[in-house]
PDB file of C-alpha atoms in Angstrom:
ATOM      1  CA  MET A  29     -20.516   2.681  -8.441  1.00 95.00           C
ATOM      2  CA  LEU A  30     -17.409   1.221 -10.041  1.00 98.00           C
ATOM      3  CA  LEU A  31     -14.184   1.672  -8.110  1.00 98.00           C
ATOM      4  CA  LEU A  32     -10.780   1.070  -9.650  1.00 98.00           C
ATOM      5  CA  ALA A  33      -8.370   0.270  -6.813  1.00 98.00           C
ATOM      6  CA  MET A  34      -4.606   0.000  -7.009  1.00 98.00           C
ATOM      7  CA  ASP A  35      -1.639  -0.214  -4.663  1.00 98.00           C
ATOM      8  CA  THR A  36       2.101  -0.250  -5.394  1.00 98.00           C
ATOM      9  CA  ALA A  37       3.408   0.582  -1.916  1.00 97.00           C
ATOM     10  CA  THR A  38       4.652  -2.982  -1.341  1.00 97.00           C
ATOM     11  CA  PRO A  39       6.217  -5.607  -3.652  1.00 96.00           C
ATOM     12  CA  ALA A  40       2.672  -6.511  -4.739  1.00 97.00           C
ATOM     13  CA  VAL A  41       1.433  -4.695  -7.848  1.00 98.00           C
ATOM     14  CA  THR A  42      -2.272  -5.090  -7.263  1.00 98.00           C
ATOM     15  CA  VAL A  43      -5.393  -3.816  -9.050  1.00 98.00           C
ATOM     16  CA  ALA A  44      -9.110  -4.506  -8.597  1.00 98.00           C
ATOM     17  CA  LEU A  45     -12.545  -3.379  -9.736  1.00 98.00           C
ATOM     18  CA  HIS A  46     -15.390  -3.172  -7.202  1.00 98.00           C
ATOM     19  CA  ASP A  47     -19.014  -2.364  -8.041  1.00 98.00           C
ATOM     20  CA  GLY A  48     -19.994  -1.345  -4.513  1.00 96.00           C
ATOM     21  CA  GLU A  49     -21.250  -4.805  -3.657  1.00 96.00           C
ATOM     22  CA  ALA A  50     -18.418  -7.133  -4.615  1.00 97.00           C
ATOM     23  CA  VAL A  51     -15.122  -7.409  -6.449  1.00 98.00           C
ATOM     24  CA  VAL A  52     -15.705  -7.651 -10.193  1.00 97.00           C
ATOM     25  CA  ALA A  53     -12.126  -8.498 -11.197  1.00 98.00           C
ATOM     26  CA  SER A  54      -8.652  -8.375  -9.664  1.00 98.00           C
ATOM     27  CA  SER A  55      -4.995  -8.932 -10.455  1.00 98.00           C
ATOM     28  CA  SER A  56      -1.938  -9.168  -8.208  1.00 97.00           C
ATOM     29  CA  GLN A  57       1.711  -9.811  -9.021  1.00 97.00           C
ATOM     30  CA  VAL A  58       4.570  -9.731  -6.527  1.00 96.00           C
ATOM     31  CA  ASP A  59       7.635  -8.077  -8.029  1.00 95.00           C
ATOM     32  CA  ALA A  60       9.449  -5.390  -6.049  1.00 90.00           C
ATOM     33  CA  ARG A  61      11.312  -3.985  -9.065  1.00 92.00           C
ATOM     34  CA  ARG A  62       8.708  -3.762 -11.838  1.00 95.00           C
ATOM     35  CA  HIS A  63       5.856  -1.617 -10.509  1.00 96.00           C
ATOM     36  CA  GLY A  64       6.039   0.746 -13.478  1.00 95.00           C
ATOM     37  CA  GLU A  65       6.011  -2.102 -16.004  1.00 96.00           C
ATOM     38  CA  LEU A  66       3.235  -4.127 -14.423  1.00 97.00           C
ATOM     39  CA  LEU A  67       0.628  -1.632 -13.241  1.00 98.00           C
ATOM     40  CA  LEU A  68      -0.995  -0.469 -16.487  1.00 98.00           C
ATOM     41  CA  PRO A  69      -1.157  -3.985 -17.993  1.00 98.00           C
ATOM     42  CA  ALA A  70      -2.855  -5.091 -14.759  1.00 98.00           C
ATOM     43  CA  VAL A  71      -5.439  -2.316 -15.150  1.00 98.00           C
ATOM     44  CA  ASP A  72      -6.086  -3.420 -18.738  1.00 98.00           C
ATOM     45  CA  ARG A  73      -6.386  -7.027 -17.576  1.00 98.00           C
ATOM     46  CA  VAL A  74      -9.029  -6.397 -14.911  1.00 98.00           C
ATOM     47  CA  LEU A  75     -11.061  -4.159 -17.221  1.00 98.00           C
ATOM     48  CA  SER A  76     -10.954  -6.822 -19.931  1.00 98.00           C
ATOM     49  CA  GLU A  77     -11.923  -9.556 -17.465  1.00 97.00           C
ATOM     50  CA  ALA A  78     -14.902  -7.476 -16.341  1.00 97.00           C
ATOM     51  CA  GLY A  79     -15.866  -6.603 -19.921  1.00 97.00           C
ATOM     52  CA  LEU A  80     -15.710  -2.883 -19.132  1.00 97.00           C
ATOM     53  CA  LYS A  81     -13.981   0.227 -20.431  1.00 97.00           C
ATOM     54  CA  LEU A  82     -12.019   2.663 -18.319  1.00 97.00           C
ATOM     55  CA  ASP A  83     -14.685   5.353 -18.741  1.00 97.00           C
ATOM     56  CA  ALA A  84     -17.098   3.201 -16.706  1.00 98.00           C
ATOM     57  CA  VAL A  85     -15.046   3.885 -13.553  1.00 98.00           C
ATOM     58  CA  THR A  86     -16.680   6.312 -11.098  1.00 98.00           C
ATOM     59  CA  GLY A  87     -13.898   6.530  -8.520  1.00 98.00           C
ATOM     60  CA  ILE A  88     -10.243   5.650  -7.933  1.00 98.00           C
ATOM     61  CA  VAL A  89      -8.943   4.046  -4.734  1.00 98.00           C
ATOM     62  CA  VAL A  90      -5.204   4.104  -4.106  1.00 98.00           C
ATOM     63  CA  GLY A  91      -2.929   2.899  -1.344  1.00 98.00           C
ATOM     64  CA  VAL A  92      -0.879   5.857  -0.103  1.00 98.00           C
ATOM     65  CA  GLY A  93       1.680   3.781   1.798  1.00 97.00           C
ATOM     66  CA  PRO A  94       3.736   3.730   3.834  1.00 97.00           C
ATOM     67  CA  GLY A  95       6.142   2.328   1.290  1.00 94.00           C
ATOM     68  CA  PRO A  96       9.441   2.814  -0.520  1.00 88.00           C
ATOM     69  CA  TYR A  97       9.754   5.992  -2.560  1.00 86.00           C
ATOM     70  CA  THR A  98       9.780   4.723  -6.159  1.00 87.00           C
ATOM     71  CA  GLY A  99       7.187   1.963  -6.023  1.00 92.00           C
ATOM     72  CA  LEU A 100       4.732   4.030  -4.020  1.00 94.00           C
ATOM     73  CA  ARG A 101       4.831   6.914  -6.494  1.00 94.00           C
ATOM     74  CA  VAL A 102       3.916   4.670  -9.439  1.00 97.00           C
ATOM     75  CA  GLY A 103       0.461   3.950  -8.044  1.00 97.00           C
ATOM     76  CA  LEU A 104      -0.173   7.493  -6.845  1.00 97.00           C
ATOM     77  CA  VAL A 105       0.824   9.124 -10.125  1.00 97.00           C
ATOM     78  CA  THR A 106      -1.276   6.630 -12.098  1.00 98.00           C
ATOM     79  CA  ALA A 107      -4.283   7.221  -9.850  1.00 98.00           C
ATOM     80  CA  ALA A 108      -3.919  10.980 -10.277  1.00 98.00           C
ATOM     81  CA  ALA A 109      -3.674  10.621 -14.065  1.00 98.00           C
ATOM     82  CA  PHE A 110      -6.816   8.493 -14.251  1.00 98.00           C
ATOM     83  CA  SER A 111      -8.667  10.885 -11.957  1.00 98.00           C
ATOM     84  CA  SER A 112      -7.773  13.832 -14.164  1.00 98.00           C
ATOM     85  CA  ALA A 113      -8.631  12.043 -17.402  1.00 97.00           C
ATOM     86  CA  LEU A 114     -11.961  10.673 -16.162  1.00 98.00           C
ATOM     87  CA  GLY A 115     -13.013  13.548 -13.906  1.00 98.00           C
ATOM     88  CA  VAL A 116     -13.585  11.210 -10.950  1.00 98.00           C
ATOM     89  CA  PRO A 117     -12.399  11.450  -7.328  1.00 98.00           C
ATOM     90  CA  VAL A 118      -9.384   9.681  -5.836  1.00 98.00           C
ATOM     91  CA  HIS A 119      -9.823   8.076  -2.409  1.00 98.00           C
ATOM     92  CA  GLY A 120      -6.576   7.481  -0.534  1.00 98.00           C
ATOM     93  CA  LEU A 121      -6.235   4.696   2.027  1.00 98.00           C
ATOM     94  CA  CYS A 122      -3.359   3.590   4.209  1.00 98.00           C
ATOM     95  CA  THR A 123      -1.829   0.491   2.649  1.00 98.00           C
ATOM     96  CA  LEU A 124      -1.634  -1.180   6.059  1.00 98.00           C
ATOM     97  CA  ASP A 125      -5.413  -0.720   6.435  1.00 98.00           C
ATOM     98  CA  GLY A 126      -5.939  -2.866   3.338  1.00 98.00           C
ATOM     99  CA  LEU A 127      -3.896  -5.692   4.818  1.00 98.00           C
ATOM    100  CA  ALA A 128      -5.735  -5.361   8.114  1.00 98.00           C
ATOM    101  CA  TYR A 129      -9.120  -5.475   6.386  1.00 98.00           C
ATOM    102  CA  ALA A 130      -8.123  -8.563   4.395  1.00 98.00           C
ATOM    103  CA  SER A 131      -7.089 -10.383   7.574  1.00 98.00           C
ATOM    104  CA  GLY A 132     -10.629 -10.406   8.972  1.00 97.00           C
ATOM    105  CA  ILE A 133      -9.214 -10.484  12.509  1.00 98.00           C
ATOM    106  CA  ASP A 134     -11.677  -9.250  15.129  1.00 97.00           C
ATOM    107  CA  GLU A 135      -9.275  -8.853  18.045  1.00 98.00           C
ATOM    108  CA  PRO A 136      -6.244  -6.630  18.658  1.00 98.00           C
ATOM    109  CA  PHE A 137      -3.366  -7.270  16.239  1.00 98.00           C
ATOM    110  CA  ALA A 138      -0.742  -5.455  14.166  1.00 98.00           C
ATOM    111  CA  VAL A 139       0.289  -5.192  10.525  1.00 98.00           C
ATOM    112  CA  ALA A 140       3.927  -5.058   9.449  1.00 98.00           C
ATOM    113  CA  THR A 141       5.370  -4.700   5.938  1.00 98.00           C
ATOM    114  CA  ASP A 142       8.975  -4.696   4.770  1.00 96.00           C
ATOM    115  CA  ALA A 143      10.522  -1.226   4.951  1.00 96.00           C
ATOM    116  CA  ARG A 144      14.002  -2.457   3.977  1.00 93.00           C
ATOM    117  CA  ARG A 145      17.068  -1.293   5.967  1.00 92.00           C
ATOM    118  CA  LYS A 146      16.120  -4.035   8.482  1.00 96.00           C
ATOM    119  CA  GLU A 147      12.990  -2.080   9.437  1.00 97.00           C
ATOM    120  CA  VAL A 148       9.218  -2.529   9.093  1.00 98.00           C
ATOM    121  CA  TYR A 149       6.321  -0.204   8.438  1.00 98.00           C
ATOM    122  CA  TRP A 150       3.709  -1.079  11.024  1.00 98.00           C
ATOM    123  CA  ALA A 151       0.513  -0.100  12.792  1.00 98.00           C
ATOM    124  CA  ARG A 152      -1.641  -1.484  15.577  1.00 98.00           C
ATOM    125  CA  TYR A 153      -5.349  -2.396  15.105  1.00 98.00           C
ATOM    126  CA  ALA A 154      -8.289  -2.982  17.422  1.00 98.00           C
ATOM    127  CA  ASP A 155      -9.912  -5.113  14.720  1.00 98.00           C
ATOM    128  CA  SER A 156      -9.735  -5.483  10.946  1.00 98.00           C
ATOM    129  CA  ARG A 157     -11.453  -2.128  10.336  1.00 97.00           C
ATOM    130  CA  THR A 158     -10.015   0.003  13.132  1.00 97.00           C
ATOM    131  CA  ARG A 159      -6.448   1.272  13.243  1.00 98.00           C
ATOM    132  CA  VAL A 160      -5.159   2.493  16.610  1.00 97.00           C
ATOM    133  CA  GLY A 161      -2.765   5.384  16.101  1.00 95.00           C
ATOM    134  CA  ASP A 162      -0.626   6.280  13.112  1.00 96.00           C
ATOM    135  CA  ALA A 163       1.579   4.096  10.959  1.00 97.00           C
ATOM    136  CA  ALA A 164       5.282   4.119  11.886  1.00 97.00           C
ATOM    137  CA  VAL A 165       8.642   2.723  10.801  1.00 97.00           C
ATOM    138  CA  ASP A 166      10.915   0.936  13.289  1.00 97.00           C
ATOM    139  CA  ARG A 167      13.340  -1.925  13.743  1.00 98.00           C
ATOM    140  CA  PRO A 168      11.465  -5.133  14.642  1.00 98.00           C
ATOM    141  CA  ALA A 169      13.437  -5.641  17.858  1.00 97.00           C
ATOM    142  CA  ASP A 170      12.435  -2.175  19.043  1.00 98.00           C
ATOM    143  CA  ILE A 171       8.699  -2.886  18.831  1.00 98.00           C
ATOM    144  CA  ALA A 172       8.642  -6.612  19.603  1.00 98.00           C
ATOM    145  CA  GLY A 173       7.982  -5.963  23.289  1.00 97.00           C
ATOM    146  CA  SER A 174       5.051  -3.626  22.711  1.00 97.00           C
ATOM    147  CA  LEU A 175       3.463  -6.110  20.280  1.00 98.00           C
ATOM    148  CA  ALA A 176       4.181  -9.217  22.362  1.00 97.00           C
ATOM    149  CA  GLY A 177       1.272 -11.651  22.312  1.00 96.00           C
ATOM    150  CA  LEU A 178      -0.395 -10.020  19.308  1.00 98.00           C
ATOM    151  CA  PRO A 179      -0.849 -11.608  15.894  1.00 98.00           C
ATOM    152  CA  VAL A 180       1.062  -9.693  13.207  1.00 98.00           C
ATOM    153  CA  VAL A 181      -0.164  -9.655   9.612  1.00 98.00           C
ATOM    154  CA  GLY A 182       2.019  -9.064   6.568  1.00 98.00           C
ATOM    155  CA  ALA A 183       5.409  -9.740   5.030  1.00 97.00           C
ATOM    156  CA  GLY A 184       7.181  -7.986   7.894  1.00 96.00           C
ATOM    157  CA  ALA A 185       6.067 -10.683  10.287  1.00 96.00           C
ATOM    158  CA  ARG A 186       7.403 -13.387   7.951  1.00 97.00           C
ATOM    159  CA  LEU A 187      10.756 -11.661   7.587  1.00 97.00           C
ATOM    160  CA  TYR A 188      11.344 -11.287  11.342  1.00 98.00           C
ATOM    161  CA  PRO A 189       9.832 -14.323  13.097  1.00 97.00           C
ATOM    162  CA  GLU A 190      12.023 -13.804  16.154  1.00 97.00           C
ATOM    163  CA  ALA A 191      10.268 -10.478  16.774  1.00 98.00           C
ATOM    164  CA  PHE A 192       6.815 -11.495  15.517  1.00 98.00           C
ATOM    165  CA  PRO A 193       6.284 -15.213  16.264  1.00 98.00           C
ATOM    166  CA  ASP A 194       2.520 -15.179  15.556  1.00 98.00           C
ATOM    167  CA  ALA A 195       2.576 -14.302  11.851  1.00 98.00           C
ATOM    168  CA  ARG A 196      -0.778 -14.249  10.077  1.00 97.00           C
ATOM    169  CA  ASP A 197      -2.024 -14.010   6.488  1.00 97.00           C
ATOM    170  CA  PRO A 198      -2.263 -12.199   4.201  1.00 97.00           C
ATOM    171  CA  GLU A 199       1.406 -11.719   3.489  1.00 97.00           C
ATOM    172  CA  HIS A 200       0.878  -9.307   0.592  1.00 97.00           C
ATOM    173  CA  GLN A 201      -1.410  -6.380  -0.157  1.00 97.00           C
ATOM    174  CA  SER A 202      -4.595  -6.909  -2.181  1.00 97.00           C
ATOM    175  CA  ALA A 203      -6.371  -4.157  -4.094  1.00 98.00           C
ATOM    176  CA  ALA A 204      -9.526  -6.247  -3.788  1.00 98.00           C
ATOM    177  CA  ALA A 205      -9.434  -5.772  -0.010  1.00 98.00           C
ATOM    178  CA  LEU A 206      -8.558  -2.096  -0.388  1.00 98.00           C
ATOM    179  CA  ALA A 207     -11.542  -1.627  -2.716  1.00 98.00           C
ATOM    180  CA  GLY A 208     -13.857  -3.474  -0.342  1.00 98.00           C
ATOM    181  CA  LEU A 209     -12.813  -1.247   2.542  1.00 98.00           C
ATOM    182  CA  ALA A 210     -13.301   1.868   0.405  1.00 98.00           C
ATOM    183  CA  ALA A 211     -16.762   0.718  -0.698  1.00 98.00           C
ATOM    184  CA  GLU A 212     -17.771   0.244   2.944  1.00 97.00           C
ATOM    185  CA  ARG A 213     -16.538   3.702   3.910  1.00 97.00           C
ATOM    186  CA  LEU A 214     -18.250   5.348   0.942  1.00 97.00           C
ATOM    187  CA  ALA A 215     -21.516   3.609   1.803  1.00 96.00           C
ATOM    188  CA  ALA A 216     -21.172   4.865   5.391  1.00 95.00           C
ATOM    189  CA  GLY A 217     -20.795   8.486   4.305  1.00 94.00           C
ATOM    190  CA  GLY A 218     -17.331   8.777   2.831  1.00 92.00           C
ATOM    191  CA  ASP A 219     -15.279   9.384   5.967  1.00 92.00           C
ATOM    192  CA  GLY A 220     -11.901   7.841   6.722  1.00 93.00           C
ATOM    193  CA  PHE A 221     -10.077   8.603   3.479  1.00 98.00           C
ATOM    194  CA  LEU A 222      -6.657  10.203   3.141  1.00 97.00           C
ATOM    195  CA  ASP A 223      -5.381  12.693   0.610  1.00 97.00           C
ATOM    196  CA  PRO A 224      -3.768  10.804  -2.285  1.00 96.00           C
ATOM    197  CA  LEU A 225      -0.270  11.851  -1.249  1.00 96.00           C
ATOM    198  CA  PRO A 226       2.677   9.556  -0.510  1.00 96.00           C
ATOM    199  CA  MET A 227       3.168   8.425   3.082  1.00 96.00           C
ATOM    200  CA  TYR A 228       6.932   7.911   3.211  1.00 93.00           C
ATOM    201  CA  LEU A 229       7.680   8.086   6.970  1.00 93.00           C
ATOM    202  CA  ARG A 230      11.372   8.530   6.181  1.00 77.00           C
ATOM    203  CA  ARG A 231      13.672  10.032   3.580  1.00 59.00           C
ATOM    204  CA  PRO A 232      14.132   8.210   0.237  1.00 53.00           C
ATOM    205  CA  ASP A 233      17.040   5.778  -0.191  1.00 51.00           C
ATOM    206  CA  ALA A 234      18.479   7.865  -3.026  1.00 48.00           C
ATOM    207  CA  GLN A 235      20.210  11.000  -1.811  1.00 51.00           C
ATOM    208  CA  VAL A 236      21.588  14.034  -3.613  1.00 51.00           C
ATOM    209  CA  PRO A 237      25.406  13.953  -3.432  1.00 55.00           C
ATOM    210  CA  LYS A 238      26.754  16.408  -0.888  1.00 60.00           C
ATOM    211  CA  ASN A 239      29.803  17.357  -2.912  1.00 61.00           C
ATOM    212  CA  TYR A 240      29.624  17.887  -6.629  1.00 55.00           C
ATOM    213  CA  LYS A 241      32.681  17.415  -8.786  1.00 57.00           C
ATOM    214  CA  VAL A 242      33.614  20.740 -10.298  1.00 54.00           C
ATOM    215  CA  VAL A 243      33.912  20.563 -14.079  1.00 55.00           C
ATOM    216  CA  THR A 244      35.656  23.457 -15.796  1.00 57.00           C
ATOM    217  CA  PRO A 245      35.754  24.072 -19.533  1.00 60.00           C
ATOM    218  CA  LYS A 246      39.012  23.339 -21.278  1.00 56.00           C
TER     219      LYS A 246
END
């Protein structure tokens, strides 16, 4: 087994290789505006570090969000392209599940990432491997009461300390953690994966203008 994992649903452009037992190589850069520029060089970097070629990969793991429209699509489109070129499956995972897994917390907690517009993408967890319910997007003040007393992992907790006073690491997503979670689920029978489709939770920031300017020929 050699899994190539990637996630661009958050400001972290993160890639990792996992051989089913451990992470072979990984790369993460935090840059909210350069997902398209950074992802493929990161893939080349981890393959080079591992001394492997792309055709050695037996499966793709990709974070499906939730996340902003443009960044999220970069990872999903790249994963689909690799899957098609290599003839290997794509395993989708909720991005928040990767952060939860990386936390290693074995008690109830939540994960929150920056959704912009003064909102967070979030989900509640029973432990680092078990999400309780679906991911959602809300204003921090609107969910602070329901998460009171719980640790909150992720950049969302750092951005809104008044709503989430018990912020925990990691702050950013890691493809290494995402790959480790995928390897565990594959070893257990392959359940728990999502279709590799974008989880937006709301409409994109860019909107089609409602009124077009009429242009007539001279």
